[in-house]
Short mmCIF file of C-alpha atoms and ligand atoms in Angstrom, two decimals:
data_model
loop_
_atom_site.label_atom_id
_atom_site.label_comp_id
_atom_site.label_asym_id
_atom_site.label_seq_id
_atom_site.Cartn_x
_atom_site.Cartn_y
_atom_site.Cartn_z
CA UNK A 1 21.29 -7.77 -12.96
CA UNK A 2 18.16 -10.29 -13.27
CA UNK A 3 15.41 -10.06 -10.43
CA UNK A 4 12.65 -12.74 -10.37
CA UNK A 5 8.98 -11.84 -9.12
CA UNK A 6 6.15 -12.83 -9.11
CA UNK A 7 2.66 -11.89 -11.02
CA UNK A 8 -0.32 -12.36 -9.77
CA UNK A 9 -3.01 -11.21 -12.21
CA UNK A 10 -6.15 -11.38 -10.19
CA UNK A 11 -9.58 -11.24 -10.93
CA UNK A 12 -11.62 -8.54 -13.36
CA UNK A 13 -9.71 -5.70 -14.28
CA UNK A 14 -6.12 -7.06 -12.57
CA UNK A 15 -5.60 -8.74 -15.72
CA UNK A 16 -5.51 -5.45 -18.03
CA UNK A 17 -3.76 -3.53 -15.34
CA UNK A 18 -1.42 -5.61 -14.00
CA UNK A 19 -0.53 -6.59 -18.07
CA UNK A 20 -0.05 -2.65 -18.27
CA UNK A 21 2.59 -2.40 -15.38
CA UNK A 22 4.14 -5.82 -16.68
CA UNK A 23 4.58 -3.84 -20.27
CA UNK A 24 5.68 -0.83 -18.95
CA UNK A 25 8.62 -2.70 -16.73
CA UNK A 26 9.88 -3.73 -19.90
CA UNK A 27 10.00 -1.17 -21.84
CA UNK A 28 11.16 0.92 -18.88
CA UNK A 29 14.27 -2.33 -19.84
CA UNK A 30 13.79 -3.06 -15.76
CA UNK A 31 15.04 -6.43 -16.33
CA UNK A 32 12.37 -8.63 -13.97
CA UNK A 33 11.60 -11.99 -14.76
CA UNK A 34 8.06 -12.38 -13.68
CA UNK A 35 6.94 -15.72 -12.50
CA UNK A 36 3.21 -15.79 -12.96
CA UNK A 37 0.56 -17.67 -11.04
CA UNK A 38 -3.28 -17.21 -10.71
CA UNK A 39 -5.47 -15.99 -7.22
CA UNK A 40 -8.76 -15.49 -6.66
CA UNK A 41 -11.88 -16.31 -8.74
CA UNK A 42 -9.10 -17.34 -11.73
CA UNK A 43 -7.74 -20.00 -9.96
CA UNK A 44 -11.01 -21.26 -8.73
CA UNK A 45 -11.60 -21.17 -12.45
CA UNK A 46 -8.38 -23.14 -13.61
CA UNK A 47 -9.41 -25.82 -11.16
CA UNK A 48 -8.01 -25.08 -7.36
CA UNK A 49 -9.65 -25.77 -4.97
CA UNK A 50 -8.46 -22.72 -3.07
CA UNK A 51 -8.31 -18.94 -3.84
CA UNK A 52 -4.78 -18.93 -2.74
CA UNK A 53 -3.66 -21.76 -4.42
CA UNK A 54 -0.36 -23.42 -2.78
CA UNK A 55 1.91 -22.65 -6.07
CA UNK A 56 1.67 -19.58 -5.95
CA UNK A 57 2.16 -19.05 -2.46
CA UNK A 58 5.02 -20.70 -2.75
CA UNK A 59 5.93 -19.02 -4.98
CA UNK A 60 5.88 -15.99 -2.95
CA UNK A 61 7.66 -17.40 -0.01
CA UNK A 62 10.39 -18.99 -2.46
CA UNK A 63 10.22 -15.17 -4.63
CA UNK A 64 9.71 -12.64 -2.12
CA UNK A 65 8.09 -10.01 -3.68
CA UNK A 66 5.15 -9.61 -5.70
CA UNK A 67 3.34 -7.42 -7.82
CA UNK A 68 -0.19 -8.23 -7.96
CA UNK A 69 -3.75 -7.33 -9.13
CA UNK A 70 -6.72 -6.91 -7.27
CA UNK A 71 -8.46 -11.05 -6.36
CA UNK A 72 -11.99 -11.33 -6.57
CA UNK A 73 -13.42 -13.31 -3.25
CA UNK A 74 -15.93 -15.32 -3.44
CA UNK A 75 -18.74 -14.08 -0.46
CA UNK A 76 -21.04 -16.83 1.16
CA UNK A 77 -18.47 -19.89 0.09
CA UNK A 78 -15.98 -20.57 2.98
CA UNK A 79 -12.75 -18.51 1.20
CA UNK A 80 -10.78 -16.42 3.51
CA UNK A 81 -9.76 -13.01 1.23
CA UNK A 82 -6.31 -13.96 -0.89
CA UNK A 83 -5.42 -10.91 0.70
CA UNK A 84 -5.55 -11.12 4.47
CA UNK A 85 -4.41 -15.00 3.39
CA UNK A 86 -0.92 -13.81 2.68
CA UNK A 87 -0.64 -10.74 4.73
CA UNK A 88 -1.37 -13.53 7.74
CA UNK A 89 1.27 -16.54 6.43
CA UNK A 90 3.94 -14.31 5.10
CA UNK A 91 3.68 -12.47 8.36
CA UNK A 92 2.99 -8.82 5.90
CA UNK A 93 3.23 -6.81 9.48
CA UNK A 94 3.27 -2.52 7.96
CA UNK A 95 1.23 -1.64 5.14
CA UNK A 96 2.43 1.46 3.50
CA UNK A 97 0.58 4.06 0.79
CA UNK A 98 2.04 6.93 -0.60
CA UNK A 99 -0.79 9.79 -1.12
CA UNK A 100 0.77 12.38 -3.64
CA UNK A 101 -1.55 14.75 -5.28
CA UNK A 102 -0.58 14.37 -8.83
CA UNK A 103 0.51 17.29 -11.09
CA UNK A 104 -2.70 16.92 -14.23
CA UNK A 105 -4.55 15.39 -11.96
CA UNK A 106 -6.55 18.37 -9.76
CA UNK A 107 -9.23 17.72 -6.25
CA UNK A 108 -9.72 20.48 -4.08
CA UNK A 109 -6.29 19.53 -2.38
CA UNK A 110 -3.12 20.39 -5.27
CA UNK A 111 -2.75 23.21 -4.20
CA UNK A 112 -0.39 23.60 -1.90
CA UNK A 113 -0.16 19.71 -2.21
CA UNK A 114 -0.15 16.58 -1.02
CA UNK A 115 2.64 14.12 -0.55
CA UNK A 116 2.75 11.93 2.53
CA UNK A 117 2.92 8.40 3.29
CA UNK A 118 1.31 6.11 5.27
CA UNK A 119 2.26 3.13 7.54
CA UNK A 120 0.36 0.38 9.07
CA UNK A 121 0.06 -1.66 10.75
CA UNK A 122 -1.42 -4.36 9.41
CA UNK A 123 -1.90 -7.55 11.79
CA UNK A 124 -3.09 -7.05 15.09
CA UNK A 125 -5.29 -4.42 16.66
CA UNK A 126 -9.26 -4.62 16.45
CA UNK A 127 -8.32 -7.07 13.40
CA UNK A 128 -7.62 -9.90 14.99
CA UNK A 129 -10.88 -11.60 14.12
CA UNK A 130 -11.94 -11.96 17.89
CA UNK A 131 -15.33 -11.85 18.76
CA UNK A 132 -17.66 -12.55 21.71
CA UNK A 133 -21.69 -12.76 21.90
CA UNK A 134 -21.12 -12.31 25.54
CA UNK A 135 -25.23 -13.06 25.77
CA UNK A 136 -27.28 -12.04 22.53
CA UNK A 137 -27.49 -8.50 22.20
CA UNK A 138 -24.29 -7.86 24.13
CA UNK A 139 -21.01 -8.02 21.39
CA UNK A 140 -17.68 -7.39 22.81
CA UNK A 141 -14.47 -7.26 19.57
CA UNK A 142 -11.51 -7.97 21.05
CA UNK A 143 -8.19 -5.00 20.07
CA UNK A 144 -5.42 -7.07 20.49
CA UNK A 145 -1.99 -4.56 20.91
CA UNK A 146 1.46 -6.80 21.50
CA UNK A 147 4.49 -4.64 22.39
CA UNK A 148 6.45 -6.81 19.71
CA UNK A 149 3.94 -5.87 16.79
CA UNK A 150 3.82 -1.64 18.40
CA UNK A 151 7.54 -1.43 18.03
CA UNK A 152 7.81 -3.89 14.68
CA UNK A 153 5.99 -1.04 12.79
CA UNK A 154 7.08 2.14 14.12
CA UNK A 155 11.17 0.58 14.01
CA UNK A 156 9.67 0.16 10.30
CA UNK A 157 8.12 3.69 10.36
CA UNK A 158 11.59 5.51 11.41
CA UNK A 159 13.79 2.89 8.72
CA UNK A 160 11.38 3.71 6.13
CA UNK A 161 11.10 7.60 6.68
CA UNK A 162 14.95 8.01 6.96
CA UNK A 163 15.74 6.34 3.72
CA UNK A 164 13.45 7.61 1.32
CA UNK A 165 15.05 11.29 2.58
CA UNK A 166 11.78 12.29 4.61
CA UNK A 167 11.68 13.37 8.07
CA UNK A 168 8.92 14.52 9.95
CA UNK A 169 6.48 11.00 11.68
CA UNK A 170 3.08 11.93 13.37
CA UNK A 171 2.10 9.57 15.48
CA UNK A 172 -2.14 8.89 14.91
CA UNK A 173 -3.78 7.53 18.33
CA UNK A 174 -6.41 7.69 21.19
CA UNK A 175 -4.03 7.37 24.17
CA UNK A 176 -6.82 9.47 26.15
CA UNK A 177 -9.59 6.56 26.03
CA UNK A 178 -7.51 3.55 25.52
CA UNK A 179 -4.83 3.99 27.50
CA UNK A 180 -3.51 0.89 27.90
CA UNK A 181 -4.18 -0.27 23.84
CA UNK A 182 -3.10 2.74 22.60
CA UNK A 183 -0.85 3.26 24.63
CA UNK A 184 1.46 0.75 24.43
CA UNK A 185 1.54 2.23 20.92
CA UNK A 186 2.68 4.88 21.22
CA UNK A 187 4.71 3.87 24.46
CA UNK A 188 6.79 2.07 21.82
CA UNK A 189 7.36 4.74 19.05
CA UNK A 190 8.32 7.04 21.42
CA UNK A 191 11.24 4.22 23.20
CA UNK A 192 11.70 3.16 19.12
CA UNK A 193 12.64 6.73 18.76
CA UNK A 194 15.32 7.31 21.29
CA UNK A 195 17.35 5.83 18.08
CA UNK A 196 16.20 8.56 15.31
CA UNK A 197 15.94 11.28 17.12
CA UNK A 198 19.11 13.66 15.78
CA UNK A 199 17.77 12.57 12.28
CA UNK A 200 13.65 12.85 12.51
CA UNK A 201 11.46 14.47 14.13
CA UNK A 202 8.26 13.25 16.24
CA UNK A 203 4.93 14.64 16.82
CA UNK A 204 1.82 12.59 18.17
CA UNK A 205 -1.81 13.73 17.30
CA UNK A 206 -5.50 12.06 18.73
CA UNK A 207 -6.79 10.37 15.72
CA UNK A 208 -10.34 12.98 15.84
CA UNK A 209 -8.17 16.12 15.97
CA UNK A 210 -5.32 14.79 13.06
CA UNK A 211 -8.18 13.78 10.91
CA UNK A 212 -9.54 17.58 10.95
CA UNK A 213 -5.90 18.57 10.57
CA UNK A 214 -5.29 16.15 7.27
CA UNK A 215 -7.81 17.73 5.71
CA UNK A 216 -7.19 21.36 6.88
CA UNK A 217 -3.33 21.27 6.32
CA UNK A 218 -2.21 18.36 4.27
CA UNK A 219 0.86 19.62 3.43
CA UNK A 220 1.84 19.21 6.45
CA UNK A 221 1.95 16.00 7.22
CA UNK A 222 4.73 13.85 5.62
CA UNK A 223 4.80 10.01 7.43
CA UNK A 224 1.37 9.44 9.88
CA UNK A 225 2.17 5.67 11.31
CA UNK A 226 -0.81 4.09 12.87
CA UNK A 227 -2.38 1.20 14.15
CA UNK A 228 -4.35 -0.41 12.00
CA UNK A 229 -8.14 0.62 12.05
CA UNK A 230 -7.28 4.29 12.09
CA UNK A 231 -4.65 3.26 9.39
CA UNK A 232 -7.52 1.12 7.02
CA UNK A 233 -9.46 4.95 7.11
CA UNK A 234 -6.72 7.39 7.54
CA UNK A 235 -5.12 5.90 4.19
CA UNK A 236 -8.55 6.35 2.40
CA UNK A 237 -9.01 9.38 3.56
CA UNK A 238 -5.90 10.52 2.28
CA UNK A 239 -6.50 8.70 -1.02
CA UNK A 240 -9.58 10.96 -1.54
CA UNK A 241 -7.64 14.02 -1.28
CA UNK A 242 -5.16 13.57 -4.49
CA UNK A 243 -7.96 11.73 -6.51
CA UNK A 244 -8.85 8.27 -5.29
CA UNK A 245 -9.06 4.39 -6.43
CA UNK A 246 -7.13 4.98 -9.56
CA UNK A 247 -3.97 6.70 -8.67
CA UNK A 248 -3.36 5.16 -5.19
CA UNK A 249 -0.66 2.76 -4.78
CA UNK A 250 0.21 -0.32 -2.75
CA UNK A 251 2.40 -2.30 -0.86
CA UNK A 252 2.12 -4.75 2.43
CA UNK A 253 6.05 -5.60 4.13
CA UNK A 254 6.91 -8.34 5.73
CA UNK A 255 10.55 -9.46 7.82
CA UNK A 256 13.90 -9.83 5.46
CA UNK A 257 12.61 -7.75 3.13
CA UNK A 258 9.26 -9.95 1.52
CA UNK A 259 6.90 -7.55 -0.09
CA UNK A 260 3.75 -7.46 -2.58
CA UNK A 261 2.87 -4.51 -4.23
CA UNK A 262 -0.46 -4.35 -5.65
CA UNK A 263 -2.87 -1.36 -6.20
CA UNK A 264 -6.10 -0.29 -3.90
CA UNK A 265 -8.83 -0.36 -5.83
CA UNK A 266 -10.22 -3.47 -6.32
CA UNK A 267 -11.45 -6.03 -9.35
CA UNK A 268 -14.06 -3.47 -10.46
CA UNK A 269 -16.13 -6.34 -12.24
CA UNK A 270 -18.57 -3.11 -13.08
CA UNK A 271 -15.53 -2.49 -15.92
CA UNK A 272 -13.67 -5.62 -16.92
CA UNK A 273 -12.65 -6.48 -20.32
CA UNK A 274 -13.52 -3.12 -21.61
CA UNK A 275 -10.10 -1.79 -21.84
CA UNK A 276 -11.79 0.93 -19.53
CA UNK A 277 -9.60 0.65 -16.81
CA UNK A 278 -6.60 2.92 -15.44
CA UNK A 279 -3.53 1.31 -14.83
CA UNK A 280 -1.89 4.13 -12.94
CA UNK A 281 -1.82 2.54 -9.49
CA UNK A 282 -0.33 -0.49 -10.22
CA UNK A 283 1.94 0.89 -12.71
CA UNK A 284 2.57 3.39 -9.24
CA UNK A 285 2.95 0.30 -7.21
CA UNK A 286 5.07 -1.56 -10.08
CA UNK A 287 7.16 2.02 -9.74
CA UNK A 288 7.07 1.21 -5.33
CA UNK A 289 8.88 -2.42 -6.53
CA UNK A 290 11.16 -0.90 -8.39
CA UNK A 291 12.47 1.27 -6.04
CA UNK A 292 11.88 -2.01 -3.23
CA UNK A 293 13.92 -3.97 -5.65
CA UNK A 294 16.91 -0.92 -5.89
CA UNK A 295 17.27 -0.75 -1.97
CA UNK A 296 17.17 -3.97 -1.22
CA UNK A 297 19.28 -5.69 -4.00
CA UNK A 298 21.27 -2.80 -4.08
CA UNK A 299 20.52 -2.19 -8.40
CA UNK A 300 20.39 1.44 -8.71
CA UNK A 301 18.98 0.53 -12.97
CA UNK A 302 15.68 -0.23 -11.34
CA UNK A 303 16.23 2.81 -9.43
CA UNK A 304 16.40 4.89 -12.12
CA UNK A 305 13.85 2.37 -14.34
CA UNK A 306 11.71 3.72 -11.71
CA UNK A 307 12.27 7.86 -11.95
CA UNK A 308 11.43 6.95 -16.02
CA UNK A 309 8.18 5.73 -15.14
CA UNK A 310 7.10 8.30 -12.95
CA UNK A 311 8.41 10.99 -15.48
CA UNK A 312 6.83 9.19 -17.93
CA UNK A 313 3.57 8.85 -16.63
CA UNK A 314 3.66 12.22 -15.22
CA UNK A 315 4.32 14.07 -18.93
CA UNK A 316 1.14 11.94 -19.76
CA UNK A 317 -1.03 13.80 -17.06
CA UNK A 318 0.12 17.22 -17.82
CA UNK A 319 -0.48 16.03 -21.05
CA UNK A 320 -3.76 15.78 -21.05
CA UNK A 321 -3.14 11.90 -21.93
CA UNK A 322 -5.54 10.39 -19.33
CA UNK A 323 -8.01 7.86 -19.14
CA UNK A 324 -12.11 8.85 -18.54
CA UNK A 325 -12.34 8.03 -14.36
CA UNK A 326 -9.92 11.18 -14.86
CA UNK A 327 -11.70 13.06 -16.96
CA UNK A 328 -9.46 11.72 -19.62
CA UNK A 329 -10.93 10.02 -23.39
CA UNK A 330 -7.67 7.39 -23.10
CA UNK A 331 -7.97 3.26 -22.68
CA UNK A 332 -5.83 0.89 -20.48
CA UNK A 333 -3.98 0.20 -23.61
CA UNK A 334 -4.45 3.63 -25.24
CA UNK A 335 -2.67 5.17 -21.78
CA UNK A 336 -0.33 2.59 -21.45
CA UNK A 337 1.34 3.03 -25.50
CA UNK A 338 1.04 7.09 -24.23
CA UNK A 339 3.80 5.96 -20.65
CA UNK A 340 5.92 3.88 -22.79
CA UNK A 341 5.75 7.07 -25.91
CA UNK A 342 7.13 8.97 -22.66
CA UNK A 343 10.00 5.73 -21.93
P1 LIG B 401 -13.73 -1.07 -7.23
O1 LIG B 401 -12.52 -0.62 -6.54
O2 LIG B 401 -13.54 -3.02 -7.84
O3 LIG B 401 -14.95 -0.63 -7.12
C1 LIG B 401 -15.11 0.50 -7.22
C2 LIG B 401 -15.66 1.69 -8.33
O4 LIG B 401 -14.04 2.24 -8.60
C3 LIG B 401 -16.35 0.44 -9.53
O5 LIG B 401 -17.49 2.00 -10.23
C4 LIG B 401 -14.74 0.48 -10.33
O6 LIG B 401 -15.11 0.39 -11.63
C5 LIG B 401 -14.25 1.29 -10.19
N1 LIG B 401 -12.57 1.67 -10.36
C6 LIG B 401 -11.62 0.84 -9.45
N2 LIG B 401 -10.99 0.41 -10.01
C7 LIG B 401 -10.45 0.97 -11.22
C8 LIG B 401 -9.34 1.46 -11.73
N3 LIG B 401 -8.37 1.34 -11.82
N4 LIG B 401 -10.49 2.21 -13.45
C9 LIG B 401 -11.50 2.83 -13.29
N5 LIG B 401 -12.16 2.27 -12.66
C10 LIG B 401 -11.97 2.24 -11.11
O7 LIG B 401 -14.32 -1.98 -5.87
P2 LIG B 401 -15.57 -2.96 -5.29
O8 LIG B 401 -16.42 -2.97 -6.57
O9 LIG B 401 -16.39 -2.61 -4.01
O10 LIG B 401 -14.86 -4.42 -5.08
C11 LIG B 401 -15.10 -5.07 -6.41
C12 LIG B 401 -14.41 -6.34 -6.34
O11 LIG B 401 -13.26 -6.09 -6.04
C13 LIG B 401 -14.59 -7.65 -4.98
O12 LIG B 401 -14.87 -8.28 -5.09
C14 LIG B 401 -14.44 -6.80 -3.42
O13 LIG B 401 -13.71 -8.01 -2.22
C15 LIG B 401 -12.14 -6.78 -4.83
N6 LIG B 401 -11.71 -5.98 -3.89
C16 LIG B 401 -10.45 -6.55 -3.89
C17 LIG B 401 -8.97 -5.95 -3.39
C18 LIG B 401 -7.93 -6.59 -3.48
O14 LIG B 401 -7.76 -8.11 -4.11
N7 LIG B 401 -6.69 -6.29 -3.18
C19 LIG B 401 -9.09 -4.53 -2.13
C20 LIG B 401 -10.63 -4.68 -2.50
C21 LIG B 401 -11.57 -4.98 -3.66
#
């Protein structure tokens, strides 16, 4: 079964790392037909008036699945970030960041190991962008919490947990202080959990104490459900437990199975074009994409391609075949070749 997906190479190291992922998916036999489109500075340089050209937006709206490299947003020139624009226009309300210890990438948390998923509400909270200068020297930033968005992300997290063989949901909140806003968020989560209580476990932790527990005992956590700001901070904290930017994939999900898969890191202009970038995070993101296609299009061959790619890169890492940021000596191309050799 052939599937169509949009490929956005992006800027800086984006073309190098997305190119690596495309080669690996092809070598694994994943039947993806890519439609390539520009975004970011690459789009401006190709003559577009905007960092997110209409053609790119339309292609993502049509195919509903994209693998995206990092995009540079020109600062001070009035452009909205590509990520924010895509998120808003496609209503990608759920950010998912799996965080797993990887054999061959040792951190102080490798033993007993981390294996959790951060699910973050992506559309509101303090990111509503509503700020007011009340009087010089006094500013309010509005935290918007709606029942609709809170229920939607809770439902998504429970469904995600159940379909990925996970059991325990921990909601991180500060409802002891933000009694109305975070109070509404956890009330919706509790109510939605009623439908899942025979399959899943549920707990609530106040975000400050919860953060302490995450670094003390990361192995006890399975799915962390957070509103926007807590999810943003906690997902970077969790990424730090397993080796940081080079090994952290991500996805943004919307309604009707729309999803954009991308690494967490940026366009790394300092190492762009030098064969130094670690493509692992975008490779992991493309594995998430294959699993999403396997689930939504009911195509098990995508699921088995995902398994083979994961096994291949894990075997490389264990054998010390790594890029420099992980303490190895391979370049982007050589690491990609090593993964393909193991496929
Ligand atoms: P960055 O993630 O691009 O770089 C931070 C540091 O990590 C740099 O030293 C870089 O060399 C290193 N690094 C990042 N990814 C790496 C990889 N795959 N392999 C090896 N080393 C890697 O963050 P920075 O410098 O804050 O942002 C640079 C540009 O990227 C900015 O224009 C920013 O707006 C954009 N950006 C885009 C994102 C996206 O499109 N999803 C996300 C974050 C930043």
